[in-house]
XYZ file of C-alpha atoms in Angstrom:
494
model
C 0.000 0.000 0.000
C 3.233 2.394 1.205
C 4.603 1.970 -2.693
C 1.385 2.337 -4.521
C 1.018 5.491 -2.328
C 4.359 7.219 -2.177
C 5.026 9.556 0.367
C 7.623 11.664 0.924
C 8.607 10.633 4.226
C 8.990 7.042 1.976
C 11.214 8.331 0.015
C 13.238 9.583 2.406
C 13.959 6.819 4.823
C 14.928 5.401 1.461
C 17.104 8.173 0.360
C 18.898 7.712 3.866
C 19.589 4.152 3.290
C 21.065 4.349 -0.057
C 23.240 7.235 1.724
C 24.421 5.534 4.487
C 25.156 2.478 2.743
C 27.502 4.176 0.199
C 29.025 5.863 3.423
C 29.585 2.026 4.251
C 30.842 0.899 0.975
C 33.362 3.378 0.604
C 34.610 2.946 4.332
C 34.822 -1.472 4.452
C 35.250 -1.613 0.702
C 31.821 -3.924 1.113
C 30.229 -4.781 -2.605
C 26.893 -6.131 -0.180
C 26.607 -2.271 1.502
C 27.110 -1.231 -1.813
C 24.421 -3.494 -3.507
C 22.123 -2.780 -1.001
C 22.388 1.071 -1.604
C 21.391 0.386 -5.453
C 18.790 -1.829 -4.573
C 17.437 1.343 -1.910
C 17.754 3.630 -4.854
C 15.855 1.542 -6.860
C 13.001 1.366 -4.612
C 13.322 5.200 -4.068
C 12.602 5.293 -7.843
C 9.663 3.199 -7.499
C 7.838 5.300 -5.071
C 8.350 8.083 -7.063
C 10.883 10.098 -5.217
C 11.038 12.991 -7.804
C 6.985 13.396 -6.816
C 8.059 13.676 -2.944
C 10.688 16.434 -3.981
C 9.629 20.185 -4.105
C 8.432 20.511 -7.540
C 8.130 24.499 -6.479
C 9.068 27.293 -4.229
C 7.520 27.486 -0.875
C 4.905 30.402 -0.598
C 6.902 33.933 0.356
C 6.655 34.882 3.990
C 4.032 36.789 3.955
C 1.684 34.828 1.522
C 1.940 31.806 4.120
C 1.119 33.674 7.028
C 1.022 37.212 8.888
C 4.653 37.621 10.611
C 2.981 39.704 13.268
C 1.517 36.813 14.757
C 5.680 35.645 15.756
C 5.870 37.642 19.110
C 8.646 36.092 20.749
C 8.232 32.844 21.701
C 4.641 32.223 20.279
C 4.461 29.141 18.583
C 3.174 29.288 14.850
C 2.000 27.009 12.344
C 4.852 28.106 9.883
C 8.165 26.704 10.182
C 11.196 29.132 10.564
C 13.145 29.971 7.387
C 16.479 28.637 8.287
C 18.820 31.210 5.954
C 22.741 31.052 5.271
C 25.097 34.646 5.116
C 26.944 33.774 2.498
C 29.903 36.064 1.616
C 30.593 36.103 -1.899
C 33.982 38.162 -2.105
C 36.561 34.631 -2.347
C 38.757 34.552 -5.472
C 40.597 31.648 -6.517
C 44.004 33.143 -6.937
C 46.367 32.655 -4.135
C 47.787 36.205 -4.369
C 45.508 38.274 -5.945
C 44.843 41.772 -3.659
C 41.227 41.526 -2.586
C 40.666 37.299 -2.858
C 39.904 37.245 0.967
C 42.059 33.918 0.678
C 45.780 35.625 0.736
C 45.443 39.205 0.991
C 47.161 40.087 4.085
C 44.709 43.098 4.709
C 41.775 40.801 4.705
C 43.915 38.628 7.436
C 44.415 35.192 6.724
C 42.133 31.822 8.716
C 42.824 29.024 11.125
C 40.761 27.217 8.934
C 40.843 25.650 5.462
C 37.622 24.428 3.429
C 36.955 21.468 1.426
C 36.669 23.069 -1.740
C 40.107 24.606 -1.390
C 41.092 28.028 -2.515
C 37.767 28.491 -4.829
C 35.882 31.900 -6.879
C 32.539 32.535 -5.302
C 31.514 33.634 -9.286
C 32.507 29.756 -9.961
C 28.567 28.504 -10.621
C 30.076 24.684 -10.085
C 31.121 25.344 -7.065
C 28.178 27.446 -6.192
C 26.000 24.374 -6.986
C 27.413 22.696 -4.564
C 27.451 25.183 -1.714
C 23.554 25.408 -2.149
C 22.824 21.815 -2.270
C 24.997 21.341 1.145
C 22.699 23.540 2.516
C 19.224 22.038 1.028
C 20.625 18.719 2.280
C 20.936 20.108 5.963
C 17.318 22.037 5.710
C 18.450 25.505 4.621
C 15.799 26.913 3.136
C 18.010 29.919 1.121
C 20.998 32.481 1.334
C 21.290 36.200 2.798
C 24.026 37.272 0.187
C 26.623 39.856 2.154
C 26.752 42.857 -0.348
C 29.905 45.638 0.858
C 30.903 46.626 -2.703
C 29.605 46.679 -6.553
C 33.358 44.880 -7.327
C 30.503 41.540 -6.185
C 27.846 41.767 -8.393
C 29.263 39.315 -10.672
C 29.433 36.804 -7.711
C 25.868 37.650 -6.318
C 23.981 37.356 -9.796
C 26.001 34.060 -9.851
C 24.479 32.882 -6.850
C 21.499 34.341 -7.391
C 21.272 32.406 -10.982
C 21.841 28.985 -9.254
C 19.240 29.892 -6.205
C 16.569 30.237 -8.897
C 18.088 27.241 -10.371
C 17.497 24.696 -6.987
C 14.009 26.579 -6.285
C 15.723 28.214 -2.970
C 15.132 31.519 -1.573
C 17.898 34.550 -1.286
C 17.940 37.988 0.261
C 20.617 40.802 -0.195
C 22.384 41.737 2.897
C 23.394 45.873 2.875
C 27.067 45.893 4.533
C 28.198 49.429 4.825
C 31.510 48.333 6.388
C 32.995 49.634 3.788
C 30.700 52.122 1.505
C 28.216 54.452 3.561
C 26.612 54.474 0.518
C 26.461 51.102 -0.868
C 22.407 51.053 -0.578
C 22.243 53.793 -3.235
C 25.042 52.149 -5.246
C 23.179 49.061 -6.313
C 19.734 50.496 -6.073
C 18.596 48.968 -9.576
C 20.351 45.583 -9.045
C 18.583 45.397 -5.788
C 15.299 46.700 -7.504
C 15.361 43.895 -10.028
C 16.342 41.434 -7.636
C 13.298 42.679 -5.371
C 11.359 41.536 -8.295
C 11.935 38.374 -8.700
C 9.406 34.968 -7.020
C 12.796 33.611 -5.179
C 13.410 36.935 -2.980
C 12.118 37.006 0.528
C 9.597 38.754 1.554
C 7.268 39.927 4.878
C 3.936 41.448 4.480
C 4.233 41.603 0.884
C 7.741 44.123 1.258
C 11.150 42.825 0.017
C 13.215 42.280 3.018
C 16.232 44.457 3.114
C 18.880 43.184 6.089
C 21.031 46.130 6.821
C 24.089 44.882 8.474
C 25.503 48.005 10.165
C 28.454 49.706 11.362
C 27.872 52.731 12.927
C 31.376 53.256 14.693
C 32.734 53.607 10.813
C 30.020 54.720 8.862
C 27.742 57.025 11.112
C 24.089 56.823 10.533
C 23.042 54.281 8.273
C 21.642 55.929 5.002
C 18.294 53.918 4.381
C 16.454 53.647 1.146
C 14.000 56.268 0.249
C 12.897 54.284 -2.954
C 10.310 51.761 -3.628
C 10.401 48.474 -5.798
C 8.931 48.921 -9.213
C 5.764 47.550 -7.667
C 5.332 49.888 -5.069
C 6.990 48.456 -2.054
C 9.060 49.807 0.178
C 11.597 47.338 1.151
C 11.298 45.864 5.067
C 14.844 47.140 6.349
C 15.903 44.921 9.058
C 18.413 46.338 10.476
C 21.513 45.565 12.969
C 20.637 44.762 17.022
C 24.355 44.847 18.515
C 23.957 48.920 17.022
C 20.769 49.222 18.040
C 19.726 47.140 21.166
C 17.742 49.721 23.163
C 14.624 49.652 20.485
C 13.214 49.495 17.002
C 14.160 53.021 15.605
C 12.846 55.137 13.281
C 12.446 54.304 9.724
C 13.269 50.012 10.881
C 10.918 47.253 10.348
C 12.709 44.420 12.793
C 16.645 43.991 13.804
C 18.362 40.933 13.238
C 20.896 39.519 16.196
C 24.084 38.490 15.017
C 27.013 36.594 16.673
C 28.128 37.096 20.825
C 29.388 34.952 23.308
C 26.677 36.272 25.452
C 23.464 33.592 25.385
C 21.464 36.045 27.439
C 21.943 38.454 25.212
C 20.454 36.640 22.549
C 17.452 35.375 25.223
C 16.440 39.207 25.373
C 16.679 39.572 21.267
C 14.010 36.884 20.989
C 11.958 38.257 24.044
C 11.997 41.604 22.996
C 8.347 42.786 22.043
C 9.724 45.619 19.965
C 9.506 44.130 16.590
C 7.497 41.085 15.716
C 9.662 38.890 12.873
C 12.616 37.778 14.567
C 15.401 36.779 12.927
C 17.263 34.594 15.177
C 21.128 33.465 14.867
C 23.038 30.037 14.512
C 26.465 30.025 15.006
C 29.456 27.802 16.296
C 31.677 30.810 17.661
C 34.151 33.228 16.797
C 38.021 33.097 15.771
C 39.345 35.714 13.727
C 42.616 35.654 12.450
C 43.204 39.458 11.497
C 46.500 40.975 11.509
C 45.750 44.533 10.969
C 42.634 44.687 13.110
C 40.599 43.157 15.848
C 36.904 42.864 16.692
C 36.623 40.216 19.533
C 38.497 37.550 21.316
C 37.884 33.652 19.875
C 34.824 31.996 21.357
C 33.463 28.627 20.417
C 31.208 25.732 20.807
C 28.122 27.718 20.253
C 26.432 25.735 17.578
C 24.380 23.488 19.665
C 22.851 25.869 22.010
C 21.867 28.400 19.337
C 20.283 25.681 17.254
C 18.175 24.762 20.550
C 17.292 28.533 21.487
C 16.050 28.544 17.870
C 13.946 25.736 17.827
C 12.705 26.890 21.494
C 11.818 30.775 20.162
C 10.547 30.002 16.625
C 11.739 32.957 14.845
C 10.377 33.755 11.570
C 14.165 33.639 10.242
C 16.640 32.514 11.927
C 20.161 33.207 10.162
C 23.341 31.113 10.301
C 26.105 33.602 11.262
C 27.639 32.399 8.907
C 28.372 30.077 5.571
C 31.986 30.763 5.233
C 33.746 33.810 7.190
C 37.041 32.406 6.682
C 38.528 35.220 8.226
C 36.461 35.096 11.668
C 36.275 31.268 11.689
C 32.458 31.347 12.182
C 31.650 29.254 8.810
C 29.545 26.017 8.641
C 30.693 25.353 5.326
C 32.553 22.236 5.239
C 36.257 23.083 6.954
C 39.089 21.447 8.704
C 41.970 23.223 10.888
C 45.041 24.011 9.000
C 47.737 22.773 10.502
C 50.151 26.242 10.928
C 53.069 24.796 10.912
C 53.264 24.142 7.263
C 53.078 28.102 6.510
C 51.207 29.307 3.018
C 48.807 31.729 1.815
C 47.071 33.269 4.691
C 48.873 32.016 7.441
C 47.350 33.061 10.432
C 50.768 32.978 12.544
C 50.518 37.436 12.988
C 47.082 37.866 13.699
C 46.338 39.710 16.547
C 45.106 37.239 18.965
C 47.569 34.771 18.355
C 50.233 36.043 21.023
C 52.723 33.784 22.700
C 52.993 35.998 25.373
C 49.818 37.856 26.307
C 46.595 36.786 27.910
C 43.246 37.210 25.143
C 42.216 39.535 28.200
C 45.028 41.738 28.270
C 45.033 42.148 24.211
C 41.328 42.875 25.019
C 42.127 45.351 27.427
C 38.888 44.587 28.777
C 37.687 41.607 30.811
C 36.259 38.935 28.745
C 32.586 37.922 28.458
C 32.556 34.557 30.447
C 29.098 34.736 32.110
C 30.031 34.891 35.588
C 32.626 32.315 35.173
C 30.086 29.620 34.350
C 32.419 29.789 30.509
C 35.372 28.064 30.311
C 38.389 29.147 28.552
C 39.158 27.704 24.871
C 41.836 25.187 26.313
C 42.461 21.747 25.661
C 42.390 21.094 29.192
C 39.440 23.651 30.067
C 36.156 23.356 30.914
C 34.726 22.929 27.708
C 37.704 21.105 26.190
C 38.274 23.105 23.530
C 34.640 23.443 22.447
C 33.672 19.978 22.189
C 31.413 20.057 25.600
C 29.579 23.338 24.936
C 30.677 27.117 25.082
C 34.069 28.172 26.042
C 35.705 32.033 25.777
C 39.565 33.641 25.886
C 42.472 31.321 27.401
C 42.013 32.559 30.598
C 45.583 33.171 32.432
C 47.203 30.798 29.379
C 48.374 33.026 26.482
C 45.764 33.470 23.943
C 47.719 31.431 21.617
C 47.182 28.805 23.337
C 43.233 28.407 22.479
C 42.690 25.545 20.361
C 39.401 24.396 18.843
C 39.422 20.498 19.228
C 35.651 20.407 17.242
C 37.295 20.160 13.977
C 40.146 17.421 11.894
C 43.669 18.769 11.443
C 44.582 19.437 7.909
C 41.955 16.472 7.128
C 38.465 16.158 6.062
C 38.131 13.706 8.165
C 40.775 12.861 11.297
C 41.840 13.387 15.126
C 41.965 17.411 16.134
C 45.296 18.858 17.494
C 47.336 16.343 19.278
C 46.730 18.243 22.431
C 42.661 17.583 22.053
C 41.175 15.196 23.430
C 41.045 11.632 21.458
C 38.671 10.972 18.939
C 37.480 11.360 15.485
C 36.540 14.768 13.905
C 34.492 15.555 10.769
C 34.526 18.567 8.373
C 30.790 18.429 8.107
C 30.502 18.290 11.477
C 29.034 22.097 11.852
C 26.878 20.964 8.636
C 25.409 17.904 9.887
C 24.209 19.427 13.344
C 22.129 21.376 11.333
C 21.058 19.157 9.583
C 20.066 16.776 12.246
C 18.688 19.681 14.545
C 16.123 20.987 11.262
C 15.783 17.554 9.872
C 16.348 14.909 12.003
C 18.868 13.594 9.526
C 21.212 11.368 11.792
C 24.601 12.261 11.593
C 26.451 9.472 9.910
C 23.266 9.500 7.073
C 23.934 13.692 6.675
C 27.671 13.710 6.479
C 27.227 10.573 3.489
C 25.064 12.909 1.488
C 27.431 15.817 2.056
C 30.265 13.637 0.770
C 28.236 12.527 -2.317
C 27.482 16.363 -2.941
C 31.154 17.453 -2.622
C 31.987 14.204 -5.492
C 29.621 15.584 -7.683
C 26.349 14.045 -6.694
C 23.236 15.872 -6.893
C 19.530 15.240 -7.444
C 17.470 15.214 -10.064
C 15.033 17.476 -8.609
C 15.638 20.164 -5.975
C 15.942 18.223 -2.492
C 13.072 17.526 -0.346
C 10.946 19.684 1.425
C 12.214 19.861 5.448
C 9.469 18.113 7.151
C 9.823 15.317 4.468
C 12.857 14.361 5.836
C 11.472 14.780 9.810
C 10.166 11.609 11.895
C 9.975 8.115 10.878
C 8.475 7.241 7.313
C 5.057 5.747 7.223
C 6.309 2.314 6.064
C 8.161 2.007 9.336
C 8.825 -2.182 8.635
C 9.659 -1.952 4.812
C 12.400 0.416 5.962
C 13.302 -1.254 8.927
C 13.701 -4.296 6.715
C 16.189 -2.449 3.881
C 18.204 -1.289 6.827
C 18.561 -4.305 8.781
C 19.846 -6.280 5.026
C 22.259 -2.911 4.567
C 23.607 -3.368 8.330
C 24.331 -7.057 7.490
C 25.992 -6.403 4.176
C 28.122 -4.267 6.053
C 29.062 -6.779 8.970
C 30.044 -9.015 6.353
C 32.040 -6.489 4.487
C 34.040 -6.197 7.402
C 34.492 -9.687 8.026
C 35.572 -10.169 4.882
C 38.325 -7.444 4.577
């Protein structure tokens, strides 16, 4: 009855199979795990998987229901839009001024990502970037926007978001233009336009990520789309966390080490669409400037106080900030002492002799103490066991961040971490198992597949496809139990 009726739940406990047993294959070498992942795929077909995928876009914000009715911490009948910041400003050169990679200005990373030095105008490797995140549950990209040098990137991106039937939104930056809202008026006009853009109450969101220390006060638009909207400007909380001001629709919360913070964001009754943030933590690796000591092993917590506070958005802060180490994107530690392009060795928190504290000049945001420091040894051993902040009285560098491989996709963390194995997708796949309930081992297979070149036929299901167990709980059951035993045997064969 389950395969003369598919369902997309079906499908997917299928899907997952044929997943997990080429995650099998390819580990034992097992020709059963991998004849039991055809044989999965082949009943996938037969229930008509491409009928369980999204065939179209979800319904914009405001067509599927009235964002004033998300006061904080009101449950609603519409899911939250889980949305990527993607930066688009990488070039694939390794010494080409302004590639974010190896520019010495733009600092270099601690980390390295699985795609290597790569463009972000490269619509290959934008391909896969968005199918990563349709595989964990993201439901589109907020594209940063700081100069016009990016439109090539961004209508890149944008071109592939229409492509996968995803959503996108243009992030203002003035970090480095005061008056980059007026500079790209049109493009953002025509973007405005288009089925795929966000939008609340029938307006075009317009993030506005701000920086008032550099810029002043933020210049707003004073123009509406071609059809007659004015675009909803959400702008910046950390600039403006006393209220909604004048001429601002809703605030967005970024990235802080401070949890509480972020409770009062998605409390506040000043503004009803909340965008929420996801994030795993901070670790810059600037040389010519500093914002905020590291911070890590944030990703859990923020994924539960989003799920807890429902908020129409809720952002992940962000895809791939190489520079401040807060990316999701697939990544692994580099390991420093092999040198190269961007070698973090000079950046300004790296000291061999100085406290993060004393670089601070200020005393670091540990919540009463209750934070550990970014050690090996600390509290939250380096991140793996939940929030950690500074080095404490060790020099600051000293912090290590055992969540992630060294120089390895997959692998052990620094020697000085505790034991164990690391991922790459690790970030990735608590997303994905937080928003989908996709277990881990099943979520890092299909990000592997992706990164080889795998991909769909049609755009990837629909979140709550891929939630609970499938209605045909003892067909599945039955597939799995045959893949478990084909890899038993691949073992004991080896």
């Amino acid at each position: 009855q389950d395969l003369a009726q598919p369902t997309p739940r079906l499908a997917s406990g299928f899907f997952s199979i044929a997943m997990a047993c080429r995650f099998s294959a390819r580990r034992t070498s097992s020709v059963l795990a991998a004849a039991v992942g055809v044989v999965a795929l082949a009943l996938l077909g037969h229930v008509g998987f491409a009928q369980a995928r999204l065939a179209t876009a979800p319904a914009a914000p405001d067509a599927a229901e009235d964002p004033s009715r998300r006061l904080s911490g009101v449950a609603s009948d519409q899911e939250t839009k889980y949305v990527a910041h993607i930066m688009p400003w990488f070039d694939a050169g390794s010494s080409i001024t302004g590639s974010h990679w190896c520019d010495p200005a733009f600092g270099g990373s601690f980390y390295e990502s699985v795609f290597g030095l790569y463009s972000s105008k490269d619509p290959a490797l934008i391909r896969k970037q968005l199918l990563l995140m349709q595989a964990a549950g993201i439901d589109g990209v907020w594209i940063d926007l700081q100069f016009t040098e990016w439109l090539e990137a961004i209508h890149a991106i944008i071109h592939e978001v229409n492509r996968l039937d995803m959503h996108f939104a243009i992030v203002i930056d003035n970090y480095a233009r005061a008056s980059i809202v007026e500079d790209v008026k049109a493009d953002l006009r025509v973007w405005m336009e288009m089925p795929s853009y966000y939008r609340v109450f029938g307006r075009p969101v317009l993030p506005y990520f701000e920086h008032k220390d550099r810029q002043g006060t933020t210049i707003l638009p004073d123009w509406r789309t071609t059809d007659g909207h004015q675009p909803y400007v959400i702008g910046t909380y950390m600039v403006h966390p006393d209220g909604l001001p004048v001429g601002y629709d809703s605030l967005f919360f970024w990235n802080s080490p401070d949890l509480k913070w972020l409770e009062t964001y998605y409390n506040s009754l000043d503004f009803t669409v909340k965008v929420g943030a996801i994030y795993r933590g901070w670790r810059e690796a600037y040389t010519d400037r500093h914002h905020t000591p590291p911070y890590m092993g944030y990703m859990d917590r923020t994924l539960e106080m989003a799920q807890e506070f429902k908020p129409y958005f809720a952002q992940i802060a962000t895809w791939n900030d190489y520079a401040e180490g807060t990316m999701v994107e697939p990544s692994f530690l580099r390991d420093l002492s092999r040198g190269g392009c961007g070698d973090p060795k000079e950046a300004y928190w790296a000291s061999s002799s100085k406290a993060c504290s004393s670089l601070f000049e200020s005393e670091l945001f540990t919540d009463g103490g209750s934070i550990g420091a970014c050690l090996p040894d600390g509290a939250s051993r380096g991140g793996i066991d939940g929030p950690c902040s500074g080095s404490g009285s060790a020099t600051c560098g000293n912090i290590t961040d055992c969540t992630k491989p060294l120089q390895a996709v997959e692998g052990s963390a620094p020697p000085e971490c505790p034991a164990g194995n690391r991922t790459a997708y690790g970030d990735l796949a608590a997303i994905a198992l937080a928003v989908r309930g996709t277990p881990l081992v099943n979520a890092t297979a299909t990000f592997e597949a992706i990164i080889d070149g795998w991909e769909p036929e049609e755009p990837a299901l629909p979140m709550s496809a891929a939630a609970g167990p499938p209605p045909s709980v003892g067909l599945v059951r039955m597939v799995a139990f045959v893949a478990a035993a084909a890899s038993a045997a691949g073992d004991s064969w080896r």
